[in-house]
Coordinates of N, CA and C in Angstrom, one line a residue:
X1 N 0.7 -1.3 0.0 CA 0.0 0.1 0.0 C 0.8 1.3 0.1
X2 N 1.9 1.2 0.8 CA 2.9 2.6 0.9 C 3.4 2.5 -0.5
X3 N 3.9 1.5 -1.1 CA 4.7 1.7 -2.6 C 3.5 2.2 -3.5
X4 N 2.1 1.8 -3.5 CA 1.4 2.4 -4.3 C 1.2 3.8 -4.1
X5 N 0.8 4.2 -2.8 CA 0.8 5.6 -2.6 C 2.0 6.4 -2.8
X6 N 3.3 5.9 -2.8 CA 4.5 6.7 -3.2 C 4.3 6.8 -4.8
X7 N 3.9 5.9 -5.6 CA 3.9 5.9 -7.0 C 2.9 6.9 -7.4
X8 N 1.6 6.9 -6.7 CA 0.7 7.8 -7.0 C 1.0 9.3 -6.8
X9 N 1.9 9.5 -5.8 CA 2.4 10.8 -5.3 C 3.2 11.2 -6.4
X10 N 4.3 10.3 -6.8 CA 5.2 10.6 -8.0 C 4.4 11.1 -9.2
X11 N 3.5 10.3 -9.6 CA 2.6 10.7 -10.7 C 2.0 12.0 -10.7
X12 N 1.4 12.3 -9.5 CA 0.8 13.6 -9.2 C 1.7 14.7 -9.2
X13 N 2.8 14.6 -8.6 CA 3.9 15.4 -8.7 C 4.3 15.9 -10.1
X14 N 4.6 14.8 -10.7 CA 5.1 14.9 -12.3 C 4.0 15.8 -13.0
X15 N 2.9 15.4 -12.8 CA 1.7 16.1 -13.7 C 1.7 17.7 -13.1
X16 N 1.8 18.0 -11.9 CA 1.7 19.2 -11.4 C 3.0 20.0 -11.9
X17 N 4.2 19.4 -12.3 CA 5.3 20.2 -12.9 C 4.8 20.5 -14.3
X18 N 4.2 19.5 -15.1 CA 3.8 19.9 -16.4 C 2.8 20.9 -16.4
X19 N 1.8 21.0 -15.6 CA 0.9 21.9 -15.6 C 1.4 23.3 -15.1
X20 N 2.4 23.3 -14.2 CA 3.0 24.5 -13.6 C 3.6 25.3 -14.7
X21 N 4.0 24.7 -15.9 CA 4.6 25.5 -16.8 C 3.7 25.9 -18.0
X22 N 2.5 26.2 -17.6 CA 1.5 26.6 -18.7 C 1.3 28.2 -18.7
X23 N 2.1 28.7 -17.8 CA 2.1 30.2 -17.8 C 3.6 30.6 -17.8
X24 N 3.8 31.9 -18.4 CA 5.2 32.6 -18.5 C 4.9 34.1 -18.3
X25 N 5.6 34.5 -17.4 CA 5.5 36.1 -17.2 C 7.0 36.7 -17.7
X26 N 7.0 37.5 -18.6 CA 8.3 38.0 -19.2 C 8.5 39.4 -19.4
X27 N 9.7 39.8 -19.4 CA 9.9 41.2 -19.8 C 11.0 41.3 -21.0
X28 N 10.8 42.3 -21.8 CA 11.4 42.5 -23.1 C 12.9 43.3 -22.5
X29 N 14.0 42.5 -22.8 CA 15.3 43.1 -22.3 C 15.8 44.3 -22.9
X30 N 15.3 44.5 -24.2 CA 15.8 45.5 -25.0 C 15.0 47.0 -24.7
X31 N 13.8 46.7 -24.0 CA 12.8 48.0 -23.7 C 13.4 48.9 -22.9
X32 N 14.4 48.7 -21.8 CA 15.1 49.7 -21.0 C 16.1 50.7 -21.8
X33 N 16.3 50.0 -22.9 CA 17.5 50.8 -23.8 C 16.5 52.1 -24.2
X34 N 15.3 52.0 -24.5 CA 14.5 53.2 -25.1 C 13.7 53.6 -23.9
X35 N 14.0 53.6 -22.7 CA 13.1 53.9 -21.5 C 11.8 53.3 -21.6
X36 N 11.6 52.2 -21.6 CA 10.3 51.5 -21.8 C 10.2 50.3 -20.8
X37 N 9.2 50.1 -20.3 CA 8.9 49.0 -19.5 C 7.9 48.0 -20.2
X38 N 8.4 46.9 -20.7 CA 7.5 45.9 -21.5 C 7.2 44.6 -20.8
X39 N 6.1 44.1 -20.5 CA 5.8 43.0 -19.7 C 4.8 42.2 -20.5
X40 N 5.0 40.9 -20.6 CA 4.0 40.0 -21.2 C 3.8 38.8 -20.3
X41 N 2.4 38.4 -20.7 CA 1.9 37.2 -19.8 C 1.4 36.2 -21.1
X42 N 1.9 35.0 -20.9 CA 1.6 34.0 -22.0 C 1.0 32.9 -21.3
X43 N -0.2 32.4 -21.7 CA -0.8 31.2 -21.1 C -1.0 30.1 -22.3
X44 N -0.7 28.9 -21.9 CA -0.9 27.8 -22.9 C -2.4 27.3 -22.9
X45 N -2.8 27.4 -24.1 CA -4.2 27.0 -24.2 C -4.6 25.6 -24.9
X46 N -3.5 25.0 -25.4 CA -3.5 23.7 -25.8 C -2.0 23.2 -26.1
X47 N -1.7 22.0 -26.3 CA -0.3 21.5 -26.3 C 0.6 22.2 -27.4
X48 N 0.0 22.7 -28.5 CA 0.7 23.5 -29.5 C 0.2 25.0 -29.8
X49 N -0.4 25.3 -28.8 CA -0.7 26.9 -29.0 C -0.7 27.7 -27.6
X50 N -0.6 29.0 -27.7 CA -0.9 29.8 -26.6 C -1.3 31.1 -27.0
X51 N -1.9 31.8 -25.9 CA -2.3 33.2 -26.0 C -1.4 34.1 -25.1
X52 N -0.8 35.2 -25.8 CA 0.1 36.1 -25.0 C -0.6 37.5 -25.1
X53 N -0.4 38.2 -23.8 CA -1.0 39.6 -23.9 C 0.2 40.4 -23.4
X54 N 0.6 41.4 -24.1 CA 1.7 42.3 -23.6 C 1.1 43.6 -23.4
X55 N 2.0 44.3 -22.5 CA 1.7 45.8 -22.2 C 3.0 46.5 -22.1
X56 N 3.1 47.8 -22.7 CA 4.2 48.5 -22.6 C 3.8 49.9 -22.0
X57 N 4.8 50.5 -21.1 CA 4.6 51.9 -21.0 C 6.1 52.5 -21.1
X58 N 6.1 53.8 -21.6 CA 7.3 54.5 -21.7 C 6.9 56.1 -21.3
X59 N 8.0 56.6 -20.7 CA 8.0 58.1 -20.2 C 9.2 58.6 -20.0
X60 N 9.3 59.8 -20.3 CA 10.5 60.5 -20.2 C 10.3 62.1 -20.3
X61 N 11.1 62.8 -19.6 CA 10.9 64.3 -19.4 C 12.3 65.0 -19.4
X62 N 12.4 65.9 -20.1 CA 13.7 66.8 -20.1 C 13.5 68.2 -20.7
X63 N 14.0 69.0 -20.1 CA 13.8 70.5 -20.5 C 12.6 71.0 -20.7
X64 N 11.6 70.7 -19.9 CA 10.1 71.1 -20.0 C 9.2 70.5 -20.9
X65 N 9.7 69.2 -21.6 CA 9.0 68.4 -22.5 C 9.0 67.1 -21.8
X66 N 7.7 66.7 -21.8 CA 7.4 65.2 -21.4 C 6.9 64.2 -22.5
X67 N 7.2 63.1 -22.5 CA 6.8 62.2 -23.5 C 6.4 61.0 -22.8
X68 N 5.2 60.5 -23.1 CA 4.6 59.2 -22.5 C 4.0 58.6 -23.5
X69 N 3.8 57.0 -23.2 CA 3.0 56.3 -24.1 C 2.6 54.8 -23.5
X70 N 1.7 54.2 -24.1 CA 1.5 53.0 -23.6 C 0.9 52.2 -24.9
X71 N 0.9 50.9 -24.6 CA 0.3 50.0 -25.6 C 0.1 48.7 -25.2
X72 N -0.7 47.9 -26.1 CA -1.2 46.6 -25.6 C -0.9 45.8 -26.9
X73 N -0.6 44.7 -26.8 CA -0.3 43.7 -27.9 C -0.9 42.3 -27.6
X74 N -2.1 41.9 -28.0 CA -2.4 40.4 -28.0 C -2.0 39.6 -29.1
X75 N -1.5 38.4 -28.8 CA -1.1 37.5 -29.9 C -1.5 36.2 -29.6
X76 N -1.6 35.4 -30.8 CA -2.1 34.1 -30.5 C -0.8 33.1 -31.2
X77 N 0.0 32.3 -30.3 CA 1.0 31.6 -30.8 C 0.5 30.2 -31.2
X78 N 1.1 29.9 -32.5 CA 1.0 28.4 -33.1 C 2.5 27.8 -32.9
X79 N 2.7 26.8 -31.9 CA 3.9 26.1 -31.9 C 4.1 25.1 -32.9
X80 N 5.2 25.2 -33.6 CA 5.4 24.2 -34.8 C 6.6 23.2 -34.3
X81 N 6.9 23.3 -33.2 CA 8.0 22.3 -32.7 C 7.4 20.8 -32.1
X82 N 8.1 19.8 -32.0 CA 7.6 18.6 -31.5 C 7.5 18.8 -30.1
X83 N 8.1 19.8 -29.3 CA 8.0 20.0 -28.0 C 6.4 20.6 -27.8
X84 N 6.1 20.6 -26.5 CA 4.8 21.3 -26.2 C 5.1 22.7 -25.9
X85 N 4.0 23.6 -26.1 CA 4.2 24.8 -25.7 C 4.2 25.0 -24.2
X86 N 4.9 25.9 -23.8 CA 5.4 27.1 -24.3 C 6.7 27.2 -24.8
X87 N 7.3 26.1 -25.3 CA 8.6 26.1 -25.8 C 8.7 25.4 -27.2
X88 N 9.7 26.0 -28.0 CA 9.9 25.9 -29.3 C 9.7 26.9 -30.3
X89 N 9.8 26.4 -31.6 CA 9.4 27.6 -32.6 C 8.0 27.7 -32.8
X90 N 7.7 29.0 -33.0 CA 6.2 29.4 -33.3 C 6.1 30.5 -34.2
X91 N 4.8 30.6 -34.7 CA 4.4 31.6 -35.5 C 3.2 32.3 -34.9
X92 N 3.2 33.5 -34.9 CA 2.3 34.3 -33.9 C 1.7 35.5 -34.6
X93 N 0.4 35.5 -35.1 CA -0.2 36.7 -35.5 C -0.5 37.6 -34.3
X94 N -0.6 38.9 -34.5 CA -0.7 39.9 -33.3 C -1.5 41.1 -33.7
X95 N -2.1 41.8 -32.9 CA -2.6 43.0 -33.0 C -1.9 43.9 -32.1
X96 N -2.0 45.3 -32.3 CA -1.2 46.1 -31.4 C -1.9 47.7 -31.6
X97 N -2.2 48.1 -30.2 CA -2.8 49.5 -30.0 C -1.7 50.3 -29.3
X98 N -1.4 51.4 -29.9 CA -0.4 52.4 -29.0 C -0.9 53.8 -29.1
X99 N -0.6 54.4 -28.0 CA -1.0 55.8 -27.8 C 0.2 56.6 -27.0
X100 N 0.7 57.7 -27.7 CA 1.8 58.3 -27.3 C 1.3 59.9 -27.1
X101 N 2.0 60.6 -26.1 CA 1.6 62.0 -25.9 C 2.9 62.8 -25.7
X102 N 3.0 63.9 -26.3 CA 4.2 64.8 -26.2 C 3.7 66.1 -25.7
X103 N 4.1 66.8 -24.4 CA 3.8 67.9 -24.0 C 4.9 68.9 -23.6
X104 N 4.7 70.1 -23.7 CA 5.8 71.0 -23.1 C 5.1 72.1 -22.1
X105 N 6.1 72.8 -21.6 CA 5.6 73.8 -20.7 C 4.9 75.2 -21.4
X106 N 5.0 75.1 -22.5 CA 4.3 76.2 -23.1 C 2.9 76.1 -23.6
X107 N 2.3 74.9 -23.3 CA 0.8 74.6 -23.6 C 0.7 73.9 -25.1
X108 N 1.9 73.5 -25.5 CA 1.8 72.6 -26.8 C 1.6 71.1 -26.5
X109 N 1.0 70.4 -27.2 CA 0.8 69.0 -26.9 C 0.3 68.3 -28.3
X110 N 1.0 67.2 -28.5 CA 0.8 66.3 -29.5 C 0.4 64.8 -29.1
X111 N -0.5 64.1 -29.9 CA -0.7 62.7 -29.4 C -0.8 62.0 -30.9
X112 N -0.1 60.6 -30.6 CA -0.1 59.7 -31.8 C -0.9 58.5 -31.4
X113 N -1.9 58.2 -32.1 CA -2.4 56.7 -31.8 C -2.6 55.7 -33.0
X114 N -2.0 54.6 -32.7 CA -1.9 53.7 -33.8 C -2.5 52.4 -33.5
X115 N -3.1 51.9 -34.5 CA -3.5 50.5 -34.5 C -3.0 49.6 -35.7
X116 N -2.6 48.4 -35.3 CA -2.1 47.6 -36.5 C -1.9 46.1 -36.1
X117 N -1.2 45.5 -36.8 CA -1.0 44.0 -36.6 C 0.0 43.3 -37.5
X118 N 0.3 42.3 -37.3 CA 1.4 41.5 -38.0 C 1.6 40.3 -37.7
X119 N 2.6 39.6 -38.0 CA 3.0 38.2 -37.5 C 4.5 38.2 -37.3
X120 N 4.8 37.4 -36.1 CA 6.1 37.1 -35.9 C 6.5 35.7 -35.9
X121 N 7.7 35.4 -36.2 CA 8.4 34.1 -36.1 C 9.2 34.1 -34.9
X122 N 9.3 33.1 -34.1 CA 10.1 33.2 -32.8 C 10.4 31.7 -32.3
X123 N 11.2 31.9 -31.4 CA 11.7 30.7 -30.5 C 11.8 30.8 -29.1
X124 N 11.1 30.1 -28.4 CA 11.2 30.2 -26.8 C 11.9 28.9 -26.3
X125 N 12.8 29.2 -25.2 CA 13.3 27.9 -24.7 C 12.9 28.2 -23.2
X126 N 12.8 26.9 -22.5 CA 12.5 26.9 -21.1 C 13.5 26.2 -20.5
X127 N 14.4 27.0 -19.5 CA 15.3 26.2 -18.9 C 15.1 25.8 -17.5
X128 N 15.5 24.8 -17.0 CA 15.3 24.3 -15.7 C 14.0 24.3 -15.4
X129 N 13.0 24.0 -16.2 CA 11.6 24.2 -15.9 C 11.0 25.5 -15.3
X130 N 12.0 26.4 -15.4 CA 11.3 27.5 -14.7 C 11.7 29.0 -15.5
X131 N 12.8 29.1 -16.2 CA 13.3 30.4 -16.9 C 13.0 30.3 -18.3
X132 N 12.4 31.3 -18.9 CA 12.1 31.4 -20.3 C 13.1 32.4 -21.0
X133 N 13.4 32.1 -22.3 CA 14.1 33.0 -23.2 C 13.5 32.9 -24.6
X134 N 13.0 34.0 -25.1 CA 12.1 34.2 -26.2 C 12.5 35.1 -27.0
X135 N 13.0 34.7 -28.3 CA 13.3 35.9 -29.4 C 12.5 35.7 -30.4
X136 N 12.1 36.8 -31.1 CA 11.0 36.9 -32.1 C 11.5 38.2 -33.2
X137 N 11.0 37.9 -34.3 CA 11.1 39.0 -35.4 C 10.1 38.8 -36.4
X138 N 9.4 39.8 -36.9 CA 8.5 39.8 -38.1 C 8.0 41.0 -38.5
X139 N 7.3 41.2 -39.5 CA 6.7 42.4 -40.2 C 5.4 42.8 -39.3
X140 N 5.2 44.3 -39.4 CA 4.1 44.7 -38.9 C 3.4 45.9 -39.7
X141 N 2.2 46.1 -39.6 CA 1.6 47.1 -40.3 C 0.7 48.1 -39.4
X142 N 0.9 49.3 -39.4 CA 0.0 50.1 -38.6 C -0.6 51.2 -39.2
X143 N -1.7 51.9 -38.7 CA -2.1 53.0 -39.3 C -2.4 54.0 -38.1
X144 N -2.1 55.4 -38.1 CA -2.0 56.3 -37.2 C -2.8 57.4 -37.2
X145 N -3.2 58.1 -36.1 CA -3.8 59.4 -36.2 C -2.9 60.3 -35.3
X146 N -2.9 61.5 -35.9 CA -1.7 62.7 -35.1 C -2.8 63.7 -34.8
X147 N -2.6 64.3 -33.6 CA -3.4 65.5 -33.2 C -2.3 66.5 -32.4
X148 N -2.4 67.7 -32.8 CA -1.4 68.6 -32.3 C -2.4 69.7 -32.0
X149 N -1.9 70.3 -30.7 CA -2.5 71.5 -30.4 C -1.5 72.7 -29.7
X150 N -1.8 73.8 -30.1 CA -1.0 74.8 -29.5 C -1.9 75.9 -29.3
X151 N -1.9 76.3 -27.8 CA -2.9 77.2 -27.4 C -4.4 76.8 -27.8
X152 N -4.9 77.6 -28.5 CA -6.4 77.4 -29.0 C -6.5 76.7 -30.3
X153 N -5.5 76.4 -30.9 CA -5.4 75.8 -32.2 C -5.2 74.2 -32.3
X154 N -5.9 73.7 -33.2 CA -5.7 72.1 -33.1 C -5.5 71.6 -34.3
X155 N -4.8 70.7 -34.7 CA -4.6 70.2 -35.9 C -4.9 68.6 -35.9
X156 N -5.6 68.0 -36.9 CA -5.7 66.5 -36.7 C -5.4 65.9 -38.0
X157 N -4.8 64.9 -38.2 CA -4.5 64.1 -39.5 C -4.6 62.7 -39.1
X158 N -5.1 61.9 -40.2 CA -5.0 60.5 -40.1 C -4.6 59.9 -41.4
X159 N -4.0 58.8 -41.4 CA -3.7 58.1 -42.7 C -2.2 58.4 -43.2
X160 N -1.7 59.5 -42.8 CA -0.2 59.9 -43.3 C 0.9 58.9 -42.6
X161 N 0.5 58.2 -41.6 CA 1.5 57.4 -40.7 C 1.2 56.1 -41.2
X162 N 0.3 55.6 -42.0 CA 0.2 54.3 -42.4 C 1.5 53.6 -43.0
X163 N 1.8 52.5 -42.5 CA 3.0 51.8 -43.3 C 3.5 50.6 -42.5
X164 N 4.5 50.0 -43.0 CA 5.2 48.8 -42.5 C 6.2 49.1 -41.8
X165 N 6.5 48.2 -40.7 CA 7.8 48.3 -39.7 C 8.2 46.9 -39.2
X166 N 9.0 46.7 -38.5 CA 9.5 45.5 -37.9 C 9.2 45.4 -36.5
X167 N 8.7 44.4 -36.1 CA 8.6 44.2 -34.7 C 9.8 42.9 -34.3
X168 N 10.4 43.3 -33.3 CA 11.5 42.2 -32.9 C 11.7 42.4 -31.2
X169 N 12.2 41.4 -30.7 CA 12.4 41.5 -29.3 C 12.9 40.4 -28.7
X170 N 13.6 40.4 -27.6 CA 14.2 39.2 -26.8 C 13.6 39.3 -25.2
X171 N 13.0 38.3 -24.8 CA 12.4 38.5 -23.5 C 12.9 37.4 -22.8
X172 N 12.8 37.6 -21.4 CA 13.3 36.7 -20.3 C 12.2 36.8 -19.4
X173 N 12.1 35.4 -18.8 CA 10.8 35.3 -17.9 C 10.8 34.0 -17.0
X174 N 9.7 34.1 -16.3 CA 9.7 33.1 -15.3 C 8.3 32.2 -15.7
X175 N 8.7 30.8 -15.9 CA 7.6 30.0 -16.3 C 7.1 29.2 -14.9
X176 N 5.8 29.1 -15.0 CA 5.0 28.6 -13.7 C 3.9 27.8 -14.2

């Protein structure tokens, strides 16, 4: 009976370890270079797919001018490797919303809002069942609107900022 209980305990513990790796919280290690905090949460939805939700915030002030911004990026990852998600090679379509504001002490203000999407190709490694390293790159398209105001005058334009760009990153995280 003790032997059977021990075997059952090992099986349950082994299952708990596998289930414990269905979530990853990570930060983009390049973001501090551009004074941005970028955090993502990934949740495995099946053995070869996951959903990730990323947020970023940026802020900087100098010489009476302040710059702030935030964004949200949902993506769905299709893992192509033989290993189960969240490890291996993946393709991920994504959407992205961004909003930036530039203000100065003289009552001038500008805002930029963009919405877009794209697809990235990446690879994520899980080390020691705890740590993740995730690199990705891919094309993105966005469309934006700019508003600028100075005193009582306001200018608004849209469509002039439409275009393609590149999304890339390298994240480090904790799997649980």
